[in-house]
Every structure is written in structure tokens, then in C-alpha cells.
Amino acid sequence: MATLKPETPEQVLEAVAWAAAEEAPLEILGRDSKRALGRPVQAANTLDLSGLSGITLYEPEELVLSARAGTPMAEIEAALAEKNQMLAFEPADLGPLLGGAAGQGSIGGALACNLAGPRRIKAGAARDHFLGAQAVSGRGETFKSGGRVVKNVTGYDLCKLLAGSYGTLATLSDVTVKVLPRPEKTRTVLLFGLDDAGAVKAMSRALQSAHEVSGAAHLPAALSASSAVSYVSGAGTSVTAVRVEGPGPSVAHRAAALRQELADLAETEELHSANSATLWGELRDVAPLCADSARVVWKISVPPAEGARVLARLNRSQDALSFFDWGGGLIWLSLPASDALTFEGRHAAVRDALKDCGGHATLVRAPDDLRARVPVFQPLDPAHEALTRRVKESFDPKGILNPGRMFAGM
């Protein structure tokens, strides 16, 4: 078993070319913060990209940043904060949820997993801000995609394909992302005591308003009590949160207007910037479900209008915990630990709950043996499976890059 730790893009090419020539599968790691996300990789050798680090270009006035793929997210965020800028897709730090430390992720890992937080409903996913990449395919060949601005993207936009491929198609060595100014002010309107259906109604009304909502989430009472924000933890009931961002006077006006427009649904309160940042950081990082590491955690995407109905089906399971993000379009679901046979039944129940709404579910946290037994990502229909296999084979014909990470046999 070998661990390869390149420090330059040229060394990445050498490592992957060796693996291709030897037909030696590689487990691709950024900074090891999301190793437990996806199926266990079937590889004896490791390609550790943590030595491939550093910001190579940052032009705040052009809203563009380039970095080596292994650059810590903490370094990226610190550099952006100095210029009062941010990654608008609000990438989650899943380290604590997956049993690791906070702040250990890399920019390449965030893009490869297409991670996005609560602002996705307004700003889009990671792939929507992924401008360019230099990478090495499983053929042992270097290629580039995109550029420093969106208009430079011609032909196939491979960045969109690489985002969300979990390192199964190519090994990223350099990435370029679009950055945006950090909002001057943030306020969050809180609504208390709504059930799931009422929360979805409130969030939908807010999102359909003219107030440019950038976050909409709902915590049941069992989870709101764990928040570090006293207005939330002390509520003693469910809390629905709606966020607005931007220039100070505009934010104050929009928050007040939202409170007035939602007042017929529930009692309201308002958080300002510091408390808002804390609450949305908790929601982004799935902090309400981090406490009991023995419980399995699902990430379930559904049409927002179906969120409450799907969750009602899922909550029939004893001792289920869950909360909404993305205005009801994202359900984070935690279920008790169980033996493999019981778990397979629960896995089938999760999939069955989505059959008639077009949703999909990802098993985010579970022991290795369970993640090897059942599909972690939404099973593909025959046509999509055939297409996925063809794409995989075109980039990685010998199957050396993160084999089995997303789907068995790929």
C-alpha cells in the first residue's frame, strides 16, 4: 500500500500516470475531512493532495480567485474576509458531522462534492461558481477547462461535470472560482410554533415575495433547543428562519416587511447580523444533527411543495429527527443506529417515500459496513446508469480513480 503526496501539478500527473500504467486504484483525498462521505473506496493506494496548497491568484476587483486544490477552506475564507468577500455558495463544513474536526476541508473537496449551504436557493450550487480547473484524468493526461471568467467557457464546460463527481472522473490540481462581495448586513425573521406544513407555507410565501430571501429553514422544537442563539434555543418550540441580506437600510426594510406579511401565520422575532451568522452557520454545517455520532444521517432533496408530505412519511420511523433547509426542498434526516438488516429496511423506506415526487436521497453518515451494503447515492435508472458508465469510462477507462466511491462497480 502506497501513499503518494504530490506538491505540484506535475507530480499529480506523475502519480496518476503511474497508477494508470500499473492499473493501481487510488483513493483521492484532499484534506481527509470528507473521507466518510460516499461509499468506502476500493483502493489500496492513496493520493493525498494536502501538499498541493496555496492561493495562486486573487483579484478582488475582478471577483475571481484561483488556488491549488488542496488549499484549506479556512485559508480561502480568511483571504476573502480581508477583502470583505465570500464564496456565495456557502459551502458546508461537514467535518464534525462525519466524526472529524471543524475547519479541515479543502477548496477542491468542496467543489468535487458540489457542496452548497442555505444560500443555494438564491446563489446556486458550487458548480455555478466553478469557473476553471486543471486536472488529470484516469488516463494519466492533464487537461484544462474553463477560465477566469464565465465568458471564457467554450465547448463542453467540464467544470460542471467535475463538480459532484467525488473525484471519480479526474484529480483536480488547480481550481478557479467566482467570489462575491460579503453582504453589508444580515437579518433573520424567526417564526415560532409552526408545524412542518405551516413552516413550508411560510417559507414559500417568503421566497415568492419581492424581498430577495437568501435562506429559509425550519427547526422542530427537539432541534431548536440545541442552537447557540438564545432566541432560538429559548423558544421552547419550533423555529422557522427566513434570511435577508444586503445594504443596511434595504435589509431593515425587507425584514420589517416580511414580519408584517408573515404575522398572520405565527409570532415573529428578528435576529441581526451576529446572531444570524451563528444560526445559519449551524444550519449550513448540519450542527443540529452532529451530537449523536451513532445515528445515521440522510440528505434528501425534494420539490419544496412536497417537503412536508415526504417528511410525514419519513417521520413514521421511531425516534427520527429532521429539519428543513432550502425552503422545504432539503430535508436533513437522522435515524437511530440499527443492525444491518433493520437498516436495509429503513433504507428502502427512505427511497420509497420519494418515488412519486422526483426526489433523491444521499446517505451522508453511516458506518463503513452499511455504506458498502446499500446505495449511498440515489440509485440510477438504466438509461442514466449506462450514461454514467460511459462518462466514467471515457475519463477513467481502467477505473483507478476513487473506484466505487459513488456507485458499485464504477
Coordinates of C-alpha atoms in Angstrom, one line a residue:
M1 CA 0.0 0.0 0.0
A2 CA 1.4 3.4 -1.1
T3 CA 0.6 6.9 -0.1
L4 CA 1.5 9.5 -2.7
K5 CA 1.7 13.1 -1.7
P6 CA 2.4 15.4 -4.6
E7 CA 3.3 19.1 -4.1
T8 CA 3.0 20.3 -7.7
P9 CA 0.6 19.7 -10.6
E10 CA 3.4 17.9 -12.4
Q11 CA 3.7 15.5 -9.5
V12 CA 0.0 14.8 -9.6
L13 CA 0.3 13.9 -13.3
E14 CA 3.2 11.6 -12.5
A15 CA 1.3 9.9 -9.7
V16 CA -1.9 9.3 -11.7
A17 CA 0.1 8.2 -14.8
W18 CA 1.9 5.6 -12.7
A19 CA -1.4 4.4 -11.3
A20 CA -2.9 4.1 -14.8
A21 CA 0.2 2.2 -16.1
E22 CA 0.1 -0.2 -13.2
E23 CA -3.7 -0.3 -13.1
A24 CA -3.4 0.5 -9.4
P25 CA -6.6 2.1 -8.0
L26 CA -6.2 5.3 -6.0
E27 CA -8.2 6.8 -3.2
I28 CA -8.2 10.6 -3.8
L29 CA -8.0 12.7 -0.6
G30 CA -8.0 16.5 -0.3
R31 CA -7.5 17.0 3.4
D32 CA -9.4 13.9 4.6
S33 CA -12.4 15.8 6.0
K34 CA -15.0 14.0 3.8
R35 CA -13.5 10.6 3.5
A36 CA -16.6 9.1 5.1
L37 CA -18.9 10.7 2.6
G38 CA -19.9 8.3 -0.1
R39 CA -19.2 4.6 -0.4
P40 CA -15.9 3.1 1.0
V41 CA -13.4 3.4 -1.8
Q42 CA -12.0 0.1 -3.1
A43 CA -8.3 1.1 -3.4
A44 CA -5.1 0.1 -1.7
N45 CA -3.2 3.2 -2.6
T46 CA -3.9 6.8 -1.6
L47 CA -3.3 10.1 -3.4
D48 CA -3.0 12.8 -0.7
L49 CA -3.5 16.3 -2.2
S50 CA -3.0 18.2 1.1
G51 CA 0.5 19.2 -0.1
L52 CA -0.9 20.8 -3.2
S53 CA -1.8 24.0 -1.4
G54 CA -1.9 27.8 -1.7
I55 CA -3.8 30.6 -3.4
T56 CA -2.2 31.3 -6.8
L57 CA -4.3 34.2 -7.9
Y58 CA -6.7 36.6 -6.2
E59 CA -8.1 39.6 -7.9
P60 CA -10.8 41.1 -5.6
E61 CA -11.7 43.8 -8.2
E62 CA -12.4 41.0 -10.8
L63 CA -14.2 38.8 -8.3
V64 CA -12.0 35.8 -9.1
L65 CA -9.8 33.5 -7.0
S66 CA -7.5 30.6 -8.1
A67 CA -5.9 28.1 -5.8
R68 CA -4.3 24.6 -5.6
A69 CA -7.0 22.0 -5.0
G70 CA -5.7 21.0 -1.5
T71 CA -5.8 24.6 -0.2
P72 CA -7.7 24.6 3.2
M73 CA -11.1 26.3 3.1
A74 CA -10.1 28.2 6.2
E75 CA -7.3 29.8 4.2
I76 CA -9.6 30.7 1.3
E77 CA -12.2 32.2 3.7
A78 CA -9.6 34.2 5.6
A79 CA -8.3 35.7 2.4
L80 CA -11.8 36.6 1.2
A81 CA -12.8 38.1 4.6
E82 CA -9.8 40.5 4.4
K83 CA -11.4 42.0 1.3
N84 CA -15.0 41.7 2.6
Q85 CA -15.8 39.0 0.0
M86 CA -17.1 35.4 0.2
L87 CA -17.9 32.2 -1.6
A88 CA -21.6 32.8 -2.3
F89 CA -22.5 29.1 -2.4
E90 CA -21.8 28.9 1.3
P91 CA -20.0 25.5 1.4
A92 CA -20.8 23.3 4.4
D93 CA -18.1 22.2 6.8
L94 CA -19.1 18.5 7.2
G95 CA -16.1 17.5 9.3
P96 CA -17.9 17.4 12.7
L97 CA -20.9 15.7 11.2
L98 CA -18.6 13.0 9.8
G99 CA -16.7 12.5 13.0
G100 CA -13.8 14.8 12.3
A101 CA -12.7 18.3 13.3
A102 CA -14.1 21.5 12.1
G103 CA -12.2 23.7 9.5
Q104 CA -10.3 20.8 7.8
G105 CA -11.9 20.8 4.3
S106 CA -10.2 21.9 1.1
I107 CA -11.5 24.0 -1.8
G108 CA -11.0 21.1 -4.2
G109 CA -13.1 18.8 -2.0
A110 CA -15.9 21.4 -1.7
L111 CA -16.1 21.6 -5.5
A112 CA -15.6 17.9 -6.2
C113 CA -18.6 17.2 -3.8
N114 CA -20.6 20.2 -5.1
L115 CA -21.3 21.3 -1.5
A116 CA -23.6 24.3 -1.0
G117 CA -25.3 25.7 2.0
P118 CA -28.5 27.6 2.7
R119 CA -27.8 30.3 0.2
R120 CA -28.1 27.8 -2.7
I121 CA -31.8 28.8 -3.2
K122 CA -30.5 32.2 -4.3
A123 CA -26.9 31.9 -5.4
G124 CA -26.9 28.4 -6.8
A125 CA -24.6 25.4 -6.1
A126 CA -20.8 25.2 -6.1
R127 CA -20.8 24.2 -9.7
D128 CA -22.4 27.5 -10.6
H129 CA -19.3 29.4 -9.2
F130 CA -16.7 26.9 -10.6
L131 CA -15.0 28.9 -13.4
G132 CA -12.0 26.8 -14.3
A133 CA -9.9 23.8 -13.4
Q134 CA -6.7 22.0 -14.3
A135 CA -7.0 18.3 -13.7
V136 CA -5.6 14.8 -14.5
S137 CA -7.9 12.2 -15.9
G138 CA -7.6 8.5 -15.1
R139 CA -5.8 8.1 -18.4
G140 CA -2.9 10.0 -16.9
E141 CA -3.5 13.0 -19.1
T142 CA -3.6 16.7 -18.0
F143 CA -6.5 18.8 -19.2
K144 CA -7.9 22.3 -18.5
S145 CA -11.5 23.5 -18.5
G146 CA -13.0 27.0 -18.3
G147 CA -11.1 30.1 -17.5
R148 CA -11.1 33.1 -15.2
V149 CA -14.5 34.5 -16.3
V150 CA -17.7 32.8 -17.4
K151 CA -17.5 34.1 -20.9
N152 CA -14.2 32.2 -21.4
V153 CA -16.1 28.9 -21.2
T154 CA -16.4 27.5 -24.7
G155 CA -17.3 24.0 -25.8
Y156 CA -18.0 21.5 -23.0
D157 CA -18.0 23.1 -19.6
L158 CA -16.2 20.2 -17.8
C159 CA -16.2 22.1 -14.5
K160 CA -19.9 21.4 -14.3
L161 CA -19.3 17.7 -14.8
L162 CA -16.4 17.5 -12.3
A163 CA -18.4 19.3 -9.6
G164 CA -20.3 16.5 -7.8
S165 CA -18.2 13.7 -9.3
Y166 CA -16.4 13.0 -6.0
G167 CA -13.0 12.5 -7.6
T168 CA -14.2 9.6 -9.8
L169 CA -13.5 11.3 -13.1
A170 CA -10.4 13.3 -12.6
T171 CA -8.0 14.6 -10.0
L172 CA -8.2 18.3 -9.5
S173 CA -4.9 20.1 -9.2
D174 CA -5.9 23.8 -9.6
V175 CA -9.3 25.5 -9.4
T176 CA -10.7 28.9 -10.1
V177 CA -13.9 30.2 -8.5
K178 CA -16.1 33.3 -8.7
V179 CA -16.3 35.2 -5.5
L180 CA -18.8 37.9 -4.5
P181 CA -18.9 40.9 -2.0
R182 CA -20.0 39.9 1.5
P183 CA -23.4 41.4 2.4
E184 CA -23.2 44.6 4.4
K185 CA -25.9 43.5 6.8
T186 CA -27.9 40.3 7.5
R187 CA -31.2 39.9 9.3
T188 CA -33.3 36.8 10.0
V189 CA -37.0 36.8 10.6
L190 CA -38.0 34.0 13.1
L191 CA -41.5 32.4 13.3
F192 CA -42.4 30.4 16.3
G193 CA -44.5 27.3 16.8
L194 CA -45.3 26.2 13.2
D195 CA -45.7 22.6 12.2
D196 CA -43.9 21.2 9.1
A197 CA -46.7 22.1 6.8
G198 CA -47.1 25.6 8.2
A199 CA -43.4 26.2 8.0
V200 CA -43.3 25.2 4.3
K201 CA -46.2 27.6 3.7
A202 CA -44.4 30.4 5.5
M203 CA -41.1 29.8 3.7
S204 CA -42.8 29.5 0.3
R205 CA -44.6 32.8 0.9
A206 CA -41.3 34.5 1.9
L207 CA -39.5 33.1 -1.1
Q208 CA -42.2 34.1 -3.5
S209 CA -42.2 37.7 -2.1
A210 CA -40.2 40.6 -3.6
H211 CA -37.8 40.6 -0.6
E212 CA -34.9 38.6 -2.1
V213 CA -34.7 35.9 0.6
S214 CA -31.3 34.2 0.8
G215 CA -32.2 31.4 3.3
A216 CA -35.3 29.6 4.5
A217 CA -35.1 26.8 7.1
H218 CA -37.2 25.2 9.8
L219 CA -36.1 23.5 13.1
P220 CA -38.6 21.5 15.2
A221 CA -38.6 22.1 18.9
A222 CA -36.4 19.0 19.5
L223 CA -33.6 20.5 17.5
S224 CA -34.1 24.3 18.0
A225 CA -33.2 23.8 21.7
S226 CA -29.6 22.9 20.7
S227 CA -28.8 26.2 19.0
A228 CA -26.2 28.6 20.4
V229 CA -28.6 31.5 19.6
S230 CA -30.7 32.2 22.7
Y231 CA -33.7 33.5 20.7
V232 CA -33.8 30.0 19.1
S233 CA -32.8 27.7 21.9
G234 CA -35.0 29.5 24.4
A235 CA -38.1 29.5 22.3
G236 CA -39.3 26.2 23.6
T237 CA -41.0 25.5 20.3
S238 CA -40.2 25.0 16.6
V239 CA -38.4 27.9 14.9
T240 CA -38.7 28.8 11.2
A241 CA -36.0 31.2 9.9
V242 CA -36.0 33.4 6.9
R243 CA -32.9 35.4 6.0
V244 CA -32.4 38.6 4.0
E245 CA -29.0 40.2 3.2
G246 CA -27.7 43.4 1.6
P247 CA -27.3 47.1 2.3
G248 CA -28.3 48.1 5.8
P249 CA -31.4 50.2 5.0
S250 CA -32.7 47.7 2.5
V251 CA -32.2 44.8 4.9
A252 CA -34.0 46.6 7.7
H253 CA -36.9 47.5 5.4
R254 CA -37.3 43.9 3.9
A255 CA -37.1 42.3 7.3
A256 CA -39.8 44.5 8.7
A257 CA -42.0 43.9 5.6
L258 CA -41.5 40.1 5.9
R259 CA -42.6 40.2 9.6
Q260 CA -45.7 42.1 8.6
E261 CA -46.5 39.7 5.7
L262 CA -46.0 36.6 7.8
A263 CA -47.6 37.9 11.0
D264 CA -50.9 36.0 10.3
L265 CA -49.0 32.7 10.5
A266 CA -47.1 32.9 13.7
E267 CA -45.4 35.1 16.3
T268 CA -42.2 36.6 14.9
E269 CA -38.9 37.9 16.1
E270 CA -35.8 39.2 14.4
L271 CA -32.1 38.4 14.6
H272 CA -29.4 40.8 13.5
S273 CA -26.0 40.1 11.8
A274 CA -24.0 38.3 14.6
N275 CA -26.8 36.0 15.7
S276 CA -27.9 35.5 12.1
A277 CA -24.4 34.3 11.2
T278 CA -24.3 31.9 14.1
L279 CA -27.7 30.4 13.2
W280 CA -27.0 30.0 9.5
G281 CA -23.6 28.6 10.2
E282 CA -25.3 25.9 12.3
L283 CA -27.8 25.1 9.6
R284 CA -25.1 25.1 6.9
D285 CA -22.9 22.6 8.8
V286 CA -25.9 20.4 9.9
A287 CA -24.9 21.1 13.6
P288 CA -28.4 20.1 14.9
L289 CA -27.7 16.5 13.9
C290 CA -24.0 16.3 14.9
A291 CA -24.4 15.4 18.6
D292 CA -25.0 11.6 18.4
S293 CA -22.4 10.2 16.0
A294 CA -24.0 6.7 16.2
R295 CA -27.1 7.9 14.3
V296 CA -27.2 7.7 10.5
V297 CA -27.9 10.9 8.6
W298 CA -29.7 11.3 5.2
K299 CA -29.7 14.4 2.9
I300 CA -33.0 14.3 1.0
S301 CA -33.8 16.7 -1.9
V302 CA -37.5 17.1 -2.9
P303 CA -39.7 19.7 -4.6
P304 CA -40.3 22.2 -1.8
A305 CA -44.1 21.8 -2.1
E306 CA -43.6 18.1 -1.3
G307 CA -41.4 18.6 1.7
A308 CA -43.9 18.3 4.5
R309 CA -45.7 15.3 2.9
V310 CA -42.4 13.4 2.4
L311 CA -41.3 14.2 5.9
A312 CA -44.6 13.0 7.3
R313 CA -43.9 9.6 5.7
L314 CA -40.3 9.5 6.9
N315 CA -41.2 10.6 10.5
R316 CA -43.2 7.4 10.9
S317 CA -39.9 5.9 11.8
Q318 CA -39.5 5.8 15.6
D319 CA -37.1 8.4 17.0
A320 CA -36.5 10.2 13.7
L321 CA -35.0 13.7 13.9
S322 CA -35.2 16.1 11.0
F323 CA -35.1 19.7 9.8
F324 CA -35.8 21.6 6.6
D325 CA -33.5 23.9 4.6
W326 CA -33.9 25.4 1.1
G327 CA -37.4 26.5 1.8
G328 CA -38.5 22.9 2.3
G329 CA -36.6 21.5 -0.6
L330 CA -33.9 19.9 1.5
I331 CA -34.6 17.5 4.4
W332 CA -31.9 16.5 6.8
L333 CA -33.0 13.3 8.4
S334 CA -31.4 11.4 11.3
L335 CA -32.4 7.9 12.3
P336 CA -31.2 5.7 15.1
A337 CA -28.4 3.3 14.7
S338 CA -29.5 -0.3 13.9
D339 CA -28.2 -3.6 12.8
A340 CA -27.6 -4.1 9.1
L341 CA -30.9 -6.0 8.4
T342 CA -33.0 -3.3 10.1
F343 CA -31.1 -0.6 8.4
E344 CA -31.7 -2.0 4.9
G345 CA -35.4 -1.9 5.7
R346 CA -35.1 1.7 6.7
H347 CA -33.1 2.5 3.6
A348 CA -35.8 1.0 1.5
A349 CA -38.4 3.1 3.4
V350 CA -36.5 6.3 2.6
R351 CA -36.3 5.5 -1.1
D352 CA -40.0 4.5 -1.2
A353 CA -41.0 7.9 0.3
L354 CA -39.6 9.6 -2.7
K355 CA -40.9 7.5 -5.5
D356 CA -43.8 9.8 -6.6
C357 CA -42.2 13.2 -6.1
G358 CA -39.0 13.1 -8.1
G359 CA -36.8 13.5 -5.1
H360 CA -33.4 11.9 -4.3
A361 CA -31.6 10.9 -1.1
T362 CA -28.0 10.6 -0.1
L363 CA -26.8 8.6 2.9
V364 CA -24.3 11.2 4.4
R365 CA -23.3 9.5 7.6
A366 CA -23.3 5.8 8.4
P367 CA -20.7 3.1 9.4
D368 CA -18.5 1.8 6.6
D369 CA -20.2 -1.6 6.5
L370 CA -23.6 0.0 6.0
R371 CA -22.4 2.3 3.3
A372 CA -20.9 -0.7 1.5
R373 CA -24.2 -2.6 1.7
V374 CA -26.7 -0.2 0.3
P375 CA -26.6 2.6 -2.3
V376 CA -25.3 5.8 -0.8
F377 CA -26.5 8.0 -3.7
Q378 CA -29.9 7.8 -5.3
P379 CA -30.0 4.6 -7.5
L380 CA -29.8 5.4 -11.2
D381 CA -32.4 4.2 -13.7
P382 CA -31.0 2.1 -16.5
A383 CA -30.5 5.0 -19.0
H384 CA -28.7 7.2 -16.5
E385 CA -26.6 4.3 -15.3
A386 CA -25.5 3.5 -18.8
L387 CA -24.6 7.2 -19.5
T388 CA -22.8 7.4 -16.2
R389 CA -20.7 4.3 -17.0
R390 CA -19.8 5.8 -20.4
V391 CA -18.7 9.1 -18.9
K392 CA -16.6 7.2 -16.3
E393 CA -15.0 5.0 -18.9
S394 CA -14.2 8.0 -21.1
F395 CA -12.3 9.8 -18.3
D396 CA -11.0 6.8 -16.4
P397 CA -11.1 3.6 -18.6
K398 CA -9.1 1.5 -16.1
G399 CA -11.2 2.6 -13.1
I400 CA -8.3 3.8 -11.0
L401 CA -9.8 7.0 -9.5
N402 CA -11.9 6.5 -6.3
P403 CA -13.4 3.3 -7.6
G404 CA -16.8 2.5 -6.0
R405 CA -17.0 5.9 -4.3
M406 CA -20.3 6.8 -5.8
F407 CA -21.7 3.6 -7.3
A408 CA -20.6 -0.1 -7.0
G409 CA -18.5 -1.2 -9.9
M410 CA -17.7 2.4 -11.1

